[in-house]
C-alpha atoms as one frame of an Amber mdcrd trajectory, in Angstrom:
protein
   0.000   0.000   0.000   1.465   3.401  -1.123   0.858   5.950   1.866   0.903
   9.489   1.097   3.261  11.725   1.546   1.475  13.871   4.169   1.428  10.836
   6.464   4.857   9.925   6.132   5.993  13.534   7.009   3.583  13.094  10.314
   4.786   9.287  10.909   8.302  11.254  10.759   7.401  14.439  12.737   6.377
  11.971  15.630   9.378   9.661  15.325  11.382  13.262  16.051   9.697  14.436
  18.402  12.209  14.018  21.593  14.936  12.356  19.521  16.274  15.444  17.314
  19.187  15.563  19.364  21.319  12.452  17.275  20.004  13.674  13.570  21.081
  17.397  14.202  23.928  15.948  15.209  24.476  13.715  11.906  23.295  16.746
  10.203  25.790  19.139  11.685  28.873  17.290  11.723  29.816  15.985   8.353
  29.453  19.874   7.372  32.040  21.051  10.369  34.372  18.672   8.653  34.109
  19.520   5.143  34.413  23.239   6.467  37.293  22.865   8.523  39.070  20.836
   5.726  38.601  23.238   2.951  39.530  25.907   5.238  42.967  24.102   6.018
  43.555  23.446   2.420  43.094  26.934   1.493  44.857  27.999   4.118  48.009
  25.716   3.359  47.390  26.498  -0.815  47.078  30.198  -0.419  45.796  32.112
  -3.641  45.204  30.195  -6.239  47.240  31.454  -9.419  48.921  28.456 -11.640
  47.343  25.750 -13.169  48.628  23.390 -10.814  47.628  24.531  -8.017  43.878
  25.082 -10.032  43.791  21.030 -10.274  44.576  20.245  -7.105  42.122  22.353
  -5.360  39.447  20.568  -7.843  41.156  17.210  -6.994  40.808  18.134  -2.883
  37.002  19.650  -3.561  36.093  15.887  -5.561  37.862  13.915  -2.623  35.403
  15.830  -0.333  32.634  15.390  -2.048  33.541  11.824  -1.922  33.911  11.754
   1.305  30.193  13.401   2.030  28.664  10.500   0.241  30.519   7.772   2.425
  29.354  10.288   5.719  25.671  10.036   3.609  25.671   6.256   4.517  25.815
   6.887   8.318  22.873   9.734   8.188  20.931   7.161   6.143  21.356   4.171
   8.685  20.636   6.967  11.908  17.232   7.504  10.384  16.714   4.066   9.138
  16.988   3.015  12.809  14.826   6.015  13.742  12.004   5.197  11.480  12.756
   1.366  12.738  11.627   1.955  16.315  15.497   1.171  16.873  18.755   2.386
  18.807  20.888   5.617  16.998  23.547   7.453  17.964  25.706   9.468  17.004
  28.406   7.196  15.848  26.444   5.727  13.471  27.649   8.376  11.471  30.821
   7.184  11.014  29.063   3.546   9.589  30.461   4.119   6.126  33.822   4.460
   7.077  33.725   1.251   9.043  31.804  -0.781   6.756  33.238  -0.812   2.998
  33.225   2.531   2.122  34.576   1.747  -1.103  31.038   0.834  -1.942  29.900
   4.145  -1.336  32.375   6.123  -2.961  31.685   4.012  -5.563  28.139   4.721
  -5.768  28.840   8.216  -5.312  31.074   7.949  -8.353  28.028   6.214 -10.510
  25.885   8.730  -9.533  28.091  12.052 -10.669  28.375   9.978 -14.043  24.856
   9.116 -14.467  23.943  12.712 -13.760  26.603  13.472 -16.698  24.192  12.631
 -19.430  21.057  14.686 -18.965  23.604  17.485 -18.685  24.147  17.285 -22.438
  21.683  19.051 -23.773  22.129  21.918 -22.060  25.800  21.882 -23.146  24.746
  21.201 -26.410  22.249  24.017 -26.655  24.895  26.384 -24.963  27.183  25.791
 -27.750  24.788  26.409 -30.225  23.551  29.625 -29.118  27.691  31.122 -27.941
  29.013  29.573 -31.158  26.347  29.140 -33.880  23.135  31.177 -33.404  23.378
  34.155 -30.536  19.814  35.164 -30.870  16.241  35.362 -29.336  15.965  31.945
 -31.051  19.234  30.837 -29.650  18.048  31.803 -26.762  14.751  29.743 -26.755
  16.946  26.695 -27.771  19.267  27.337 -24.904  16.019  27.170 -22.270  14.734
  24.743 -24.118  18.343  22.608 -23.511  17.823  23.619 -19.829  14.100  22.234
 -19.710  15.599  19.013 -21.382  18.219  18.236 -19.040  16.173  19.161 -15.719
  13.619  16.282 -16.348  16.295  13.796 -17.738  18.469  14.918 -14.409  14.870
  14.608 -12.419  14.045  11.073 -13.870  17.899   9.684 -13.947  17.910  10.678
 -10.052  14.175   9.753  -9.543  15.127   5.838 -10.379  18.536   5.660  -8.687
  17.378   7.596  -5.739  17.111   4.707  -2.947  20.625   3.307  -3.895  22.235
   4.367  -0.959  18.916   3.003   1.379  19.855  -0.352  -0.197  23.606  -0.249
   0.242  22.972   0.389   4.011  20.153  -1.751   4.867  22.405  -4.758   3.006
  25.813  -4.419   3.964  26.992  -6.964   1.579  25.033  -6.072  -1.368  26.938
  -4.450  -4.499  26.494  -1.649  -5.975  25.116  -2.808  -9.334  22.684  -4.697
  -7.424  21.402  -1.386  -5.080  21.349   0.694  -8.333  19.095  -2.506 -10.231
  16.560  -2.415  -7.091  16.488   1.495  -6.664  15.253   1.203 -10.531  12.573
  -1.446 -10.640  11.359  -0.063  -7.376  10.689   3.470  -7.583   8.295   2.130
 -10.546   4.917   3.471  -9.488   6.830   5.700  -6.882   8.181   8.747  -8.900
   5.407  11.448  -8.643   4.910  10.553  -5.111   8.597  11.442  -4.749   8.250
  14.709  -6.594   5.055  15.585  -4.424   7.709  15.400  -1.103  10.133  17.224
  -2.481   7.800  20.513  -3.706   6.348  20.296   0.226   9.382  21.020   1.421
  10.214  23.881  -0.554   8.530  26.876   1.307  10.393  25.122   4.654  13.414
  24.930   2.549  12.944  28.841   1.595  12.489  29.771   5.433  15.175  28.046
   6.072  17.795  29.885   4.475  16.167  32.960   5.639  17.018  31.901   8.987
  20.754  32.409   7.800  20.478  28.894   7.752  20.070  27.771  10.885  16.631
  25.785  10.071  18.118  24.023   8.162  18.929  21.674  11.373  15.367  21.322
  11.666  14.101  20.872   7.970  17.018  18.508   6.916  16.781  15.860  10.298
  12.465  16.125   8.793  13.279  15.513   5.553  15.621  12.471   5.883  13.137
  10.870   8.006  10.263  11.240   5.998  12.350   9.894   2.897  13.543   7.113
   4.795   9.834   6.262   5.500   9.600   6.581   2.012  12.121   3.726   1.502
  10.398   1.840   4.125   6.883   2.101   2.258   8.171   1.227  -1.088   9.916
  -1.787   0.154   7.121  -2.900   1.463   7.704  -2.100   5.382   4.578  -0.164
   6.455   5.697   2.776   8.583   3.344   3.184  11.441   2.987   5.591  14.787
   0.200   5.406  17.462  -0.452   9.106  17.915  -1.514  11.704  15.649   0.291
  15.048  15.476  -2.348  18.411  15.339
């Protein structure tokens, strides 16, 4: 049974409530680190002004990115367990780098290429308007490039979207195989996806009008309504006792 999106955001507001403590926590720390880092490495660089030292602030900026998606695995188990009923603390974060976090770079790797291909219309229709035809009808081609790739980027990430879920629910599992069941299962599942994400857009908004600092609300309530999501598609049905008003 498919349950709605509102009442997987309540089924995760009450799974919260009293237990934001650990997923501000996972939410907070991964971005101290990738702070500090790239402050260090800028530090240690200085100005950037030859070529060389161009590529390897790229190559440091990929190997943190990297690095986010292996921390990604230890948010994703925190509210797994959450959702779960189950035990999570704050060194679950850390999961990924305990347990093959090859497999999540890897995936992390899959997904950047993936995401490579919708990109090329828009690169193709930039070309043609710099380089071949600069006007209003350029132009049109050029948005209509952009339209292009933002639903080929939507339905690319759409279908590979609960990769990760898999990897960390199945510690063993590879990646080809988490990428195969993120496919055939979002089948039936994509709108419902979409109709999460706009919600959270006007919380999103407020957010970062807060300077940011609801973001430690909106992104601990996001993750666990999309791991409910996860739950619900695999066929776990998510479930609380009380309703929120």
């Amino acid at each position: 049974m498919n349950t709605k999106g509102k009442e997987l955001k309540r089924i995760a507001r009450q799974n919260l409530l009293g237990h934001y403590r650990v997923p501000v926590a996972v939410t907070l720390l991964p971005s101290i680190f990738i702070s500090l880092a790239q402050s260090v490495f800028s530090l240690a660089i200085g100005e950037v002004v030859t070529v060389q030292q161009l590529i390897i602030t790229y190559a440091v900026d990929f190997l943190l990115l990297l690095i986010t998606q292996v921390f990604s695995a230890g948010t994703i188990l925190v509210h797994l367990n959450l959702a779960r009923r189950k035990e999570a603390n704050v060194g679950m974060l850390f999961y990924g780098f305990k347990n093959h976090p090859d497999r999540y770079i890897l995936a992390g790797l899959l997904t950047l290429l993936l995401l490579v291909v919708p990109m090329l219309p828009f690169f193709g229709s930039i070309y043609y308007f710099y380089y071949i035809n600069d006007s209003f009808n350029g132009l049109l081609v050029m948005l209509g490039g952009l339209l292009v790739t933002l639903i080929l980027a939507f339905y690319v990430e759409a279908n590979i979207f609960l990769m990760f879920y898999f990897l960390v629910d199945h510690s063993e599992m590879k990646v080809t195989t988490a990428l195969k069941l993120s496919v055939s299962h979002m089948k039936g599942h994509r709108l419902r996806l979409v109709g999460i994400y706009i919600s959270y857009i006007p919380m999103l908004i407020l957010a970062i009008l807060s300077l940011g600092v609801g973001i430690l609300w909106v992104s601990p309530y996001f993750n666990q309504t999309i791991s409910m999501f996860y739950l619900n598609v695999i066929g776990e049905r998510p479930t609380c006792s009380a309703k929120l008003f």
